[in-house]
């Protein structure tokens, strides 16, 4: 049973709305962190498996998705991608582990000789044990990522406990802690330090600001009536059934709902001026366009829509023309979007896909085909390199930017290494006794 709570919104003030998705206990800690011009919307679940449904429920009324940990984030990947919303989660890192070990020893006063830990990245645990010079002989670590399973995590810890191999369990999943507690296992949920919560919220706010600035982008929409003469059977019918005139009236009603404007360019073509935020909302995140089907039904003609985004009206109109071209040549749907980054989205109302137009993306497609890395992730790696303005980085740097686990980033880098598209150029050792990290350079 999941609960969605809606706090009062401060009137007259533009706020970044952040949906906080997690357990009731963790959300209480998050709500203690005060940030200016931010509205935190608590979305409480009983288990992490409920997170995707909550994302689906709140996606149209929020700016950023904020997960209380990596598990609900991993489980919600499909819904996150559908929503198009930026998302962040609170990490369980070295700081979390150090504080938790301190709490076990000095607050709970547990003399632990062996311990089992589950976490999204095992390096966090090993780095702490190396730094504190603690023996890892009686340490059992379970690393998870997208393959999370509540039962398997509980079984991992419980079996070690029953066999006498561990005398304490430290888990990063509250639902696991609850189950283990019911089984009488000495355990604790890894502490989420207020610093980690605050830092993650700062990242969420930055993402919200970027998204809101994008939503103010100019959008030009081109609407064309295809073969209007086909609906005219005679002159008398034409007088009573003029699709161009009716289309203009329908579009005027439509633009009122999104604070946009419409002009008639030619007899059978119209141009709309709106903002990205308005189009994003009316299309439910670029997934549907009910007005298109409505117009075709009422006018009994074929309609094509093309929306273009841009920083200037000229750029937006150029992209709208490209979108209209795709719409008019599509057999699946009658509405497409082209973003300012030349990404085509569509057809709306028919399982829209995304692909890039720019010539540089021919190289991206080639790299994707050669390595097996998705086009989206290759594009993100290119963006990452452009963002950093230099070409040397670690797997941690890449995982932080892509919001992936270090393990996923390392897998991508291995594929690039295997195909001679990247090379290891050095090492860094952030912890005195920890394992060194490879430094990479990408060759594209």
Short mmCIF file of C-alpha atoms in Angstrom, two decimals:
data_model
loop_
_atom_site.label_atom_id
_atom_site.label_comp_id
_atom_site.label_asym_id
_atom_site.label_seq_id
_atom_site.Cartn_x
_atom_site.Cartn_y
_atom_site.Cartn_z
CA UNK A 1 0.00 0.00 0.00
CA UNK A 2 1.59 3.27 -1.05
CA UNK A 3 0.70 6.79 0.00
CA UNK A 4 1.05 10.01 -1.95
CA UNK A 5 1.00 13.16 0.18
CA UNK A 6 0.57 16.64 -1.21
CA UNK A 7 1.77 19.51 0.99
CA UNK A 8 0.39 22.99 0.67
CA UNK A 9 1.98 25.02 -2.08
CA UNK A 10 3.16 28.50 -1.20
CA UNK A 11 1.11 30.80 -3.37
CA UNK A 12 2.58 33.54 -5.48
CA UNK A 13 6.04 32.02 -5.54
CA UNK A 14 7.70 30.03 -8.31
CA UNK A 15 9.17 26.91 -6.78
CA UNK A 16 11.06 23.89 -8.00
CA UNK A 17 8.83 20.94 -7.21
CA UNK A 18 10.77 17.85 -6.18
CA UNK A 19 9.04 14.49 -5.70
CA UNK A 20 10.78 12.69 -2.82
CA UNK A 21 10.29 8.94 -3.29
CA UNK A 22 11.17 6.65 -0.41
CA UNK A 23 10.11 5.06 2.86
CA UNK A 24 8.32 7.14 5.48
CA UNK A 25 11.31 7.12 7.83
CA UNK A 26 13.79 8.28 5.19
CA UNK A 27 11.46 10.95 3.86
CA UNK A 28 11.20 12.42 7.37
CA UNK A 29 14.98 12.93 7.32
CA UNK A 30 14.83 14.51 3.86
CA UNK A 31 12.11 16.95 4.91
CA UNK A 32 14.37 18.25 7.68
CA UNK A 33 16.60 19.79 5.02
CA UNK A 34 15.31 23.25 4.19
CA UNK A 35 16.04 24.78 0.79
CA UNK A 36 14.78 28.12 -0.51
CA UNK A 37 12.22 28.15 -3.34
CA UNK A 38 11.84 24.37 -3.23
CA UNK A 39 8.67 22.37 -2.68
CA UNK A 40 9.28 18.81 -1.50
CA UNK A 41 6.41 16.45 -2.33
CA UNK A 42 6.64 13.29 -0.17
CA UNK A 43 5.80 10.08 -2.06
CA UNK A 44 5.84 7.28 0.50
CA UNK A 45 6.12 3.59 -0.32
CA UNK A 46 6.10 0.43 1.77
CA UNK A 47 8.70 -1.33 -0.39
CA UNK A 48 11.03 -0.07 -3.17
CA UNK A 49 9.04 -2.11 -5.72
CA UNK A 50 6.28 0.51 -5.42
CA UNK A 51 8.57 3.31 -6.65
CA UNK A 52 7.84 2.97 -10.41
CA UNK A 53 4.10 3.37 -9.80
CA UNK A 54 4.76 6.54 -7.79
CA UNK A 55 6.91 7.97 -10.59
CA UNK A 56 4.08 7.32 -13.02
CA UNK A 57 1.63 9.04 -10.66
CA UNK A 58 3.61 12.24 -10.05
CA UNK A 59 5.49 12.71 -13.34
CA UNK A 60 3.12 15.38 -14.69
CA UNK A 61 3.21 17.50 -11.53
CA UNK A 62 6.88 17.68 -10.64
CA UNK A 63 10.17 19.04 -11.96
CA UNK A 64 12.65 16.53 -10.50
CA UNK A 65 12.48 12.97 -9.14
CA UNK A 66 14.44 12.52 -5.89
CA UNK A 67 14.95 8.97 -4.66
CA UNK A 68 15.88 8.15 -1.07
CA UNK A 69 18.38 5.57 -2.31
CA UNK A 70 19.73 3.71 -5.34
CA UNK A 71 17.28 0.77 -5.17
CA UNK A 72 14.06 2.68 -6.00
CA UNK A 73 16.08 4.63 -8.58
CA UNK A 74 17.26 1.43 -10.33
CA UNK A 75 13.78 -0.12 -10.22
CA UNK A 76 12.20 3.02 -11.72
CA UNK A 77 14.50 3.37 -14.73
CA UNK A 78 11.82 2.57 -17.30
CA UNK A 79 9.33 5.08 -15.85
CA UNK A 80 12.07 7.70 -15.42
CA UNK A 81 12.93 7.44 -19.11
CA UNK A 82 9.26 7.70 -20.07
CA UNK A 83 8.80 10.79 -17.90
CA UNK A 84 11.84 12.62 -19.31
CA UNK A 85 12.41 14.08 -15.84
CA UNK A 86 15.84 14.59 -14.28
CA UNK A 87 16.42 12.29 -11.32
CA UNK A 88 18.90 11.91 -8.46
CA UNK A 89 19.26 9.64 -5.45
CA UNK A 90 20.95 9.81 -2.06
CA UNK A 91 24.08 7.64 -2.22
CA UNK A 92 25.29 5.28 0.47
CA UNK A 93 29.00 6.11 0.27
CA UNK A 94 32.16 5.93 2.38
CA UNK A 95 30.88 8.63 4.73
CA UNK A 96 27.64 6.67 5.31
CA UNK A 97 29.57 3.50 6.09
CA UNK A 98 32.01 5.18 8.49
CA UNK A 99 29.16 6.80 10.45
CA UNK A 100 27.26 3.52 10.53
CA UNK A 101 30.27 1.57 11.84
CA UNK A 102 30.81 4.25 14.49
CA UNK A 103 27.14 4.01 15.50
CA UNK A 104 27.32 0.22 15.80
CA UNK A 105 30.45 0.32 17.97
CA UNK A 106 29.92 3.36 20.18
CA UNK A 107 26.17 3.99 20.26
CA UNK A 108 24.80 0.45 20.06
CA UNK A 109 27.97 -0.80 21.79
CA UNK A 110 28.07 -3.92 19.65
CA UNK A 111 31.42 -5.74 19.65
CA UNK A 112 31.14 -7.04 16.10
CA UNK A 113 33.73 -9.57 14.91
CA UNK A 114 32.13 -10.27 11.54
CA UNK A 115 29.66 -8.32 9.47
CA UNK A 116 27.72 -8.56 6.21
CA UNK A 117 26.88 -5.46 4.16
CA UNK A 118 24.76 -4.88 1.07
CA UNK A 119 25.43 -1.81 -1.07
CA UNK A 120 25.21 -0.58 -4.67
CA UNK A 121 29.01 -0.25 -5.02
CA UNK A 122 31.26 -2.55 -2.97
CA UNK A 123 34.26 -0.24 -3.46
CA UNK A 124 32.76 2.12 -0.88
CA UNK A 125 33.04 -0.63 1.75
CA UNK A 126 36.52 -1.80 0.79
CA UNK A 127 37.83 1.77 0.67
CA UNK A 128 36.66 2.38 4.25
CA UNK A 129 38.10 -0.89 5.58
CA UNK A 130 41.41 -0.18 3.83
CA UNK A 131 41.53 3.38 5.11
CA UNK A 132 40.80 2.34 8.71
CA UNK A 133 43.11 -0.69 8.40
CA UNK A 134 40.32 -3.10 9.39
CA UNK A 135 40.72 -6.75 8.42
CA UNK A 136 38.37 -7.90 5.66
CA UNK A 137 38.68 -11.59 6.60
CA UNK A 138 35.25 -11.60 8.28
CA UNK A 139 33.60 -9.14 5.90
CA UNK A 140 30.85 -10.28 3.50
CA UNK A 141 29.68 -7.78 0.88
CA UNK A 142 26.68 -8.13 -1.42
CA UNK A 143 26.72 -5.69 -4.34
CA UNK A 144 23.51 -5.01 -6.22
CA UNK A 145 22.49 -2.80 -9.12
CA UNK A 146 19.53 -3.13 -11.45
CA UNK A 147 19.18 -6.81 -10.46
CA UNK A 148 17.88 -5.98 -6.98
CA UNK A 149 15.70 -8.58 -5.31
CA UNK A 150 14.43 -8.11 -1.77
CA UNK A 151 14.21 -11.83 -1.04
CA UNK A 152 17.74 -12.58 -2.24
CA UNK A 153 19.23 -9.79 -0.11
CA UNK A 154 17.37 -10.98 3.00
CA UNK A 155 18.45 -14.56 2.27
CA UNK A 156 22.10 -13.50 1.79
CA UNK A 157 22.28 -11.94 5.26
CA UNK A 158 20.03 -14.45 7.05
CA UNK A 159 21.96 -17.49 5.80
CA UNK A 160 25.27 -15.99 6.95
CA UNK A 161 23.67 -15.21 10.32
CA UNK A 162 22.23 -18.74 10.76
CA UNK A 163 25.58 -20.29 9.84
CA UNK A 164 27.32 -18.17 12.48
CA UNK A 165 29.52 -16.47 9.90
CA UNK A 166 28.37 -12.96 10.88
CA UNK A 167 27.18 -11.42 14.12
CA UNK A 168 25.81 -8.18 12.64
CA UNK A 169 24.22 -7.00 9.38
CA UNK A 170 24.46 -3.53 7.84
CA UNK A 171 21.96 -3.00 5.04
CA UNK A 172 21.36 -0.07 2.70
CA UNK A 173 17.72 -1.12 2.15
CA UNK A 174 15.21 -0.29 4.86
CA UNK A 175 12.84 -3.06 3.70
CA UNK A 176 15.68 -5.58 4.24
CA UNK A 177 16.29 -4.21 7.73
CA UNK A 178 12.59 -4.62 8.59
CA UNK A 179 12.58 -8.26 7.42
CA UNK A 180 15.82 -9.11 9.25
CA UNK A 181 14.53 -7.47 12.41
CA UNK A 182 11.43 -9.69 12.24
CA UNK A 183 13.75 -12.72 11.93
CA UNK A 184 15.67 -11.67 15.05
CA UNK A 185 18.87 -10.78 13.20
CA UNK A 186 21.02 -8.05 14.73
CA UNK A 187 21.02 -5.44 12.00
CA UNK A 188 20.97 -1.75 11.18
CA UNK A 189 19.98 0.38 8.24
CA UNK A 190 22.98 2.31 6.86
CA UNK A 191 22.87 5.90 8.08
CA UNK A 192 21.98 8.56 5.51
CA UNK A 193 24.05 11.54 6.73
CA UNK A 194 22.34 14.91 6.54
CA UNK A 195 25.27 16.12 4.42
CA UNK A 196 24.57 13.44 1.82
CA UNK A 197 20.89 14.37 1.80
CA UNK A 198 21.66 18.08 1.46
CA UNK A 199 24.21 17.51 -1.32
CA UNK A 200 21.78 15.30 -3.25
CA UNK A 201 19.04 17.92 -2.86
CA UNK A 202 21.40 20.58 -4.20
CA UNK A 203 21.96 18.41 -7.27
CA UNK A 204 18.20 17.98 -7.66
CA UNK A 205 17.66 21.75 -7.41
CA UNK A 206 20.32 22.40 -10.05
CA UNK A 207 18.64 19.88 -12.34
CA UNK A 208 15.29 21.57 -11.72
CA UNK A 209 16.68 24.99 -12.59
CA UNK A 210 18.16 23.67 -15.82
CA UNK A 211 14.88 22.00 -16.72
CA UNK A 212 12.84 25.12 -15.97
CA UNK A 213 15.14 27.22 -18.14
CA UNK A 214 14.64 24.72 -20.96
CA UNK A 215 10.89 24.87 -20.50
CA UNK A 216 11.05 28.58 -21.34
CA UNK A 217 12.53 27.79 -24.76
CA UNK A 218 10.63 28.93 -27.81
CA UNK A 219 8.56 26.33 -29.64
CA UNK A 220 7.20 26.76 -33.14
CA UNK A 221 4.48 24.39 -34.30
CA UNK A 222 3.51 23.88 -37.93
CA UNK A 223 0.13 22.34 -38.73
CA UNK A 224 -0.82 21.26 -42.25
CA UNK A 225 -4.10 19.99 -43.65
CA UNK A 226 -3.28 17.23 -46.13
CA UNK A 227 -5.33 16.96 -49.37
CA UNK A 228 -8.28 19.05 -48.18
CA UNK A 229 -9.96 18.74 -51.59
CA UNK A 230 -10.58 15.05 -50.92
CA UNK A 231 -13.29 15.96 -48.42
CA UNK A 232 -15.22 18.21 -50.82
CA UNK A 233 -17.82 16.42 -52.87
CA UNK A 234 -19.36 19.50 -54.41
CA UNK A 235 -19.37 23.26 -54.22
CA UNK A 236 -22.32 23.37 -51.85
CA UNK A 237 -20.56 21.00 -49.46
CA UNK A 238 -17.42 23.18 -49.61
CA UNK A 239 -19.38 26.17 -48.34
CA UNK A 240 -20.57 24.25 -45.29
CA UNK A 241 -17.47 22.17 -44.71
CA UNK A 242 -14.35 24.28 -45.03
CA UNK A 243 -11.60 22.36 -43.18
CA UNK A 244 -9.22 25.31 -43.21
CA UNK A 245 -11.69 27.60 -41.44
CA UNK A 246 -12.71 24.92 -38.95
CA UNK A 247 -9.09 23.99 -38.29
CA UNK A 248 -8.27 27.59 -37.45
CA UNK A 249 -11.14 27.72 -34.93
CA UNK A 250 -10.08 24.46 -33.29
CA UNK A 251 -6.46 25.61 -33.06
CA UNK A 252 -7.52 28.93 -31.50
CA UNK A 253 -9.34 26.98 -28.77
CA UNK A 254 -6.29 24.77 -28.35
CA UNK A 255 -3.71 27.56 -27.94
CA UNK A 256 -5.84 29.30 -25.29
CA UNK A 257 -5.26 26.30 -23.03
CA UNK A 258 -1.47 26.63 -23.23
CA UNK A 259 -1.09 30.44 -23.40
CA UNK A 260 0.15 30.23 -26.98
CA UNK A 261 -0.79 31.92 -30.25
CA UNK A 262 -1.71 30.75 -33.74
CA UNK A 263 -1.51 32.38 -37.19
CA UNK A 264 -2.65 31.17 -40.59
CA UNK A 265 0.29 31.02 -43.01
CA UNK A 266 -1.50 29.68 -46.06
CA UNK A 267 -4.95 28.34 -46.73
CA UNK A 268 -4.10 24.92 -45.32
CA UNK A 269 -1.13 25.64 -43.05
CA UNK A 270 -0.92 27.25 -39.61
CA UNK A 271 1.90 28.25 -37.28
CA UNK A 272 1.84 28.10 -33.47
CA UNK A 273 4.10 29.94 -31.02
CA UNK A 274 4.43 28.46 -27.54
CA UNK A 275 6.97 27.50 -24.86
CA UNK A 276 8.64 24.15 -24.38
CA UNK A 277 6.99 23.74 -20.99
CA UNK A 278 3.52 24.20 -22.50
CA UNK A 279 4.12 21.64 -25.25
CA UNK A 280 5.71 19.24 -22.78
CA UNK A 281 2.59 19.41 -20.63
CA UNK A 282 0.00 19.18 -23.43
CA UNK A 283 1.78 16.19 -24.98
CA UNK A 284 2.26 14.42 -21.63
CA UNK A 285 6.03 14.47 -21.96
CA UNK A 286 6.09 14.08 -25.77
CA UNK A 287 4.09 10.85 -25.70
CA UNK A 288 0.70 11.91 -27.11
CA UNK A 289 -1.13 14.70 -28.91
CA UNK A 290 -4.91 14.32 -28.51
CA UNK A 291 -5.62 17.47 -30.58
CA UNK A 292 -4.33 15.72 -33.73
CA UNK A 293 -6.85 12.86 -33.55
CA UNK A 294 -9.60 15.29 -32.55
CA UNK A 295 -8.99 17.51 -35.59
CA UNK A 296 -8.88 14.59 -38.01
CA UNK A 297 -12.17 13.27 -36.61
CA UNK A 298 -13.96 16.60 -36.69
CA UNK A 299 -12.63 17.73 -40.07
CA UNK A 300 -12.56 14.33 -41.81
CA UNK A 301 -9.14 15.13 -43.28
CA UNK A 302 -5.54 14.13 -42.59
CA UNK A 303 -3.55 16.52 -40.33
CA UNK A 304 0.23 16.75 -39.84
CA UNK A 305 1.90 18.42 -36.83
CA UNK A 306 5.55 19.39 -36.46
CA UNK A 307 6.98 21.06 -33.33
CA UNK A 308 10.46 22.58 -33.24
CA UNK A 309 12.42 23.82 -30.21
CA UNK A 310 15.08 26.51 -30.29
CA UNK A 311 16.77 29.37 -28.49
CA UNK A 312 15.52 31.70 -31.23
CA UNK A 313 12.33 31.77 -33.28
CA UNK A 314 14.31 31.13 -36.46
CA UNK A 315 15.99 28.04 -35.01
CA UNK A 316 12.66 26.75 -33.66
CA UNK A 317 10.96 27.22 -37.04
CA UNK A 318 13.75 25.39 -38.86
CA UNK A 319 13.33 22.47 -36.48
CA UNK A 320 9.54 22.62 -36.87
CA UNK A 321 9.94 22.23 -40.64
CA UNK A 322 12.08 19.13 -40.06
CA UNK A 323 9.48 17.74 -37.65
CA UNK A 324 6.69 18.44 -40.15
CA UNK A 325 8.65 16.61 -42.87
CA UNK A 326 8.86 13.52 -40.65
CA UNK A 327 5.18 13.80 -39.78
CA UNK A 328 4.07 14.01 -43.41
CA UNK A 329 6.20 11.01 -44.34
CA UNK A 330 5.18 8.82 -41.42
CA UNK A 331 2.69 5.99 -41.73
CA UNK A 332 2.47 5.48 -37.96
CA UNK A 333 1.56 8.92 -36.64
CA UNK A 334 0.92 12.52 -37.53
CA UNK A 335 2.99 14.50 -35.00
CA UNK A 336 6.74 14.82 -34.44
CA UNK A 337 9.04 16.98 -32.31
CA UNK A 338 12.60 18.13 -33.12
CA UNK A 339 14.56 19.55 -30.18
CA UNK A 340 17.23 22.25 -30.18
CA UNK A 341 19.82 19.44 -30.10
CA UNK A 342 18.39 18.02 -33.34
CA UNK A 343 16.82 15.03 -31.63
CA UNK A 344 13.69 13.73 -33.35
CA UNK A 345 10.88 12.49 -31.08
CA UNK A 346 7.91 10.70 -32.56
CA UNK A 347 5.50 9.74 -33.80
CA UNK A 348 3.44 10.95 -30.85
CA UNK A 349 0.49 8.69 -29.94
CA UNK A 350 2.33 5.67 -31.37
CA UNK A 351 5.15 4.58 -29.02
CA UNK A 352 7.41 7.56 -29.85
CA UNK A 353 11.11 6.90 -30.42
CA UNK A 354 14.08 9.27 -30.20
CA UNK A 355 17.02 9.56 -32.57
CA UNK A 356 19.55 12.22 -33.46
CA UNK A 357 19.86 14.05 -36.78
CA UNK A 358 23.24 15.75 -36.62
CA UNK A 359 26.01 14.41 -38.84
CA UNK A 360 28.25 13.87 -35.81
CA UNK A 361 25.77 11.27 -34.69
CA UNK A 362 26.81 9.05 -37.59
CA UNK A 363 30.00 8.53 -35.59
CA UNK A 364 27.94 7.89 -32.44
CA UNK A 365 25.86 5.28 -34.28
CA UNK A 366 29.07 3.63 -35.52
CA UNK A 367 30.55 3.52 -31.99
CA UNK A 368 27.29 2.15 -30.60
CA UNK A 369 27.16 -0.60 -33.23
CA UNK A 370 30.81 -1.51 -32.73
CA UNK A 371 30.79 -1.60 -28.89
CA UNK A 372 27.24 -2.58 -28.03
CA UNK A 373 26.86 0.57 -25.89
CA UNK A 374 23.48 2.22 -26.49
CA UNK A 375 23.33 5.32 -28.69
CA UNK A 376 21.95 7.23 -25.71
CA UNK A 377 24.91 6.32 -23.49
CA UNK A 378 27.49 7.03 -26.22
CA UNK A 379 25.86 10.45 -26.69
CA UNK A 380 26.03 11.04 -22.93
CA UNK A 381 29.74 10.12 -22.89
CA UNK A 382 30.34 12.71 -25.65
CA UNK A 383 28.39 15.28 -23.62
CA UNK A 384 30.43 14.32 -20.55
CA UNK A 385 33.71 14.93 -22.40
CA UNK A 386 32.46 18.30 -23.70
CA UNK A 387 31.25 19.24 -20.23
CA UNK A 388 34.63 18.54 -18.57
CA UNK A 389 36.68 20.40 -21.21
CA UNK A 390 39.51 17.87 -20.81
CA UNK A 391 39.88 14.24 -21.68
CA UNK A 392 41.26 12.47 -18.59
CA UNK A 393 38.76 10.98 -16.12
CA UNK A 394 38.04 8.05 -13.81
CA UNK A 395 35.15 5.58 -13.81
CA UNK A 396 33.84 7.44 -10.74
CA UNK A 397 33.75 10.72 -12.68
CA UNK A 398 31.76 9.06 -15.47
CA UNK A 399 29.35 7.26 -13.12
CA UNK A 400 28.61 10.49 -11.23
CA UNK A 401 27.82 12.33 -14.47
CA UNK A 402 25.66 9.54 -15.93
CA UNK A 403 23.94 8.79 -12.60
CA UNK A 404 24.98 5.15 -12.92
CA UNK A 405 26.82 2.83 -10.58
CA UNK A 406 30.58 2.68 -10.86
CA UNK A 407 30.20 -0.93 -12.00
CA UNK A 408 28.05 0.12 -14.99
CA UNK A 409 30.51 2.87 -15.92
CA UNK A 410 33.40 0.40 -15.74
CA UNK A 411 31.54 -2.01 -18.04
CA UNK A 412 31.11 0.77 -20.62
CA UNK A 413 34.76 1.71 -20.37
CA UNK A 414 35.83 -1.92 -20.78
CA UNK A 415 33.86 -2.10 -24.04
CA UNK A 416 35.61 1.06 -25.25
CA UNK A 417 38.99 -0.36 -24.21
CA UNK A 418 38.28 -3.66 -25.98
CA UNK A 419 37.57 -1.79 -29.23
CA UNK A 420 40.56 0.58 -28.86
CA UNK A 421 38.27 3.59 -28.41
CA UNK A 422 39.72 4.34 -24.97
CA UNK A 423 42.99 3.80 -23.15
CA UNK A 424 44.25 3.82 -19.57
CA UNK A 425 46.69 6.72 -19.19
CA UNK A 426 47.35 6.70 -15.45
CA UNK A 427 46.12 6.05 -11.92
CA UNK A 428 44.90 8.00 -8.91
CA UNK A 429 44.72 6.91 -5.27
CA UNK A 430 42.18 9.03 -3.34
CA UNK A 431 42.58 6.88 -0.21
CA UNK A 432 46.00 6.16 1.26
CA UNK A 433 45.36 2.44 1.66
CA UNK A 434 42.62 1.99 -0.92
CA UNK A 435 42.90 0.45 -4.35
CA UNK A 436 44.14 2.83 -7.07
CA UNK A 437 41.65 4.01 -9.73
CA UNK A 438 42.47 3.92 -13.42
CA UNK A 439 42.48 7.17 -15.38
CA UNK A 440 41.04 6.92 -18.88
CA UNK A 441 41.25 8.83 -22.12
CA UNK A 442 38.63 8.33 -24.84
CA UNK A 443 39.78 8.33 -28.47
CA UNK A 444 36.77 9.85 -30.20
#
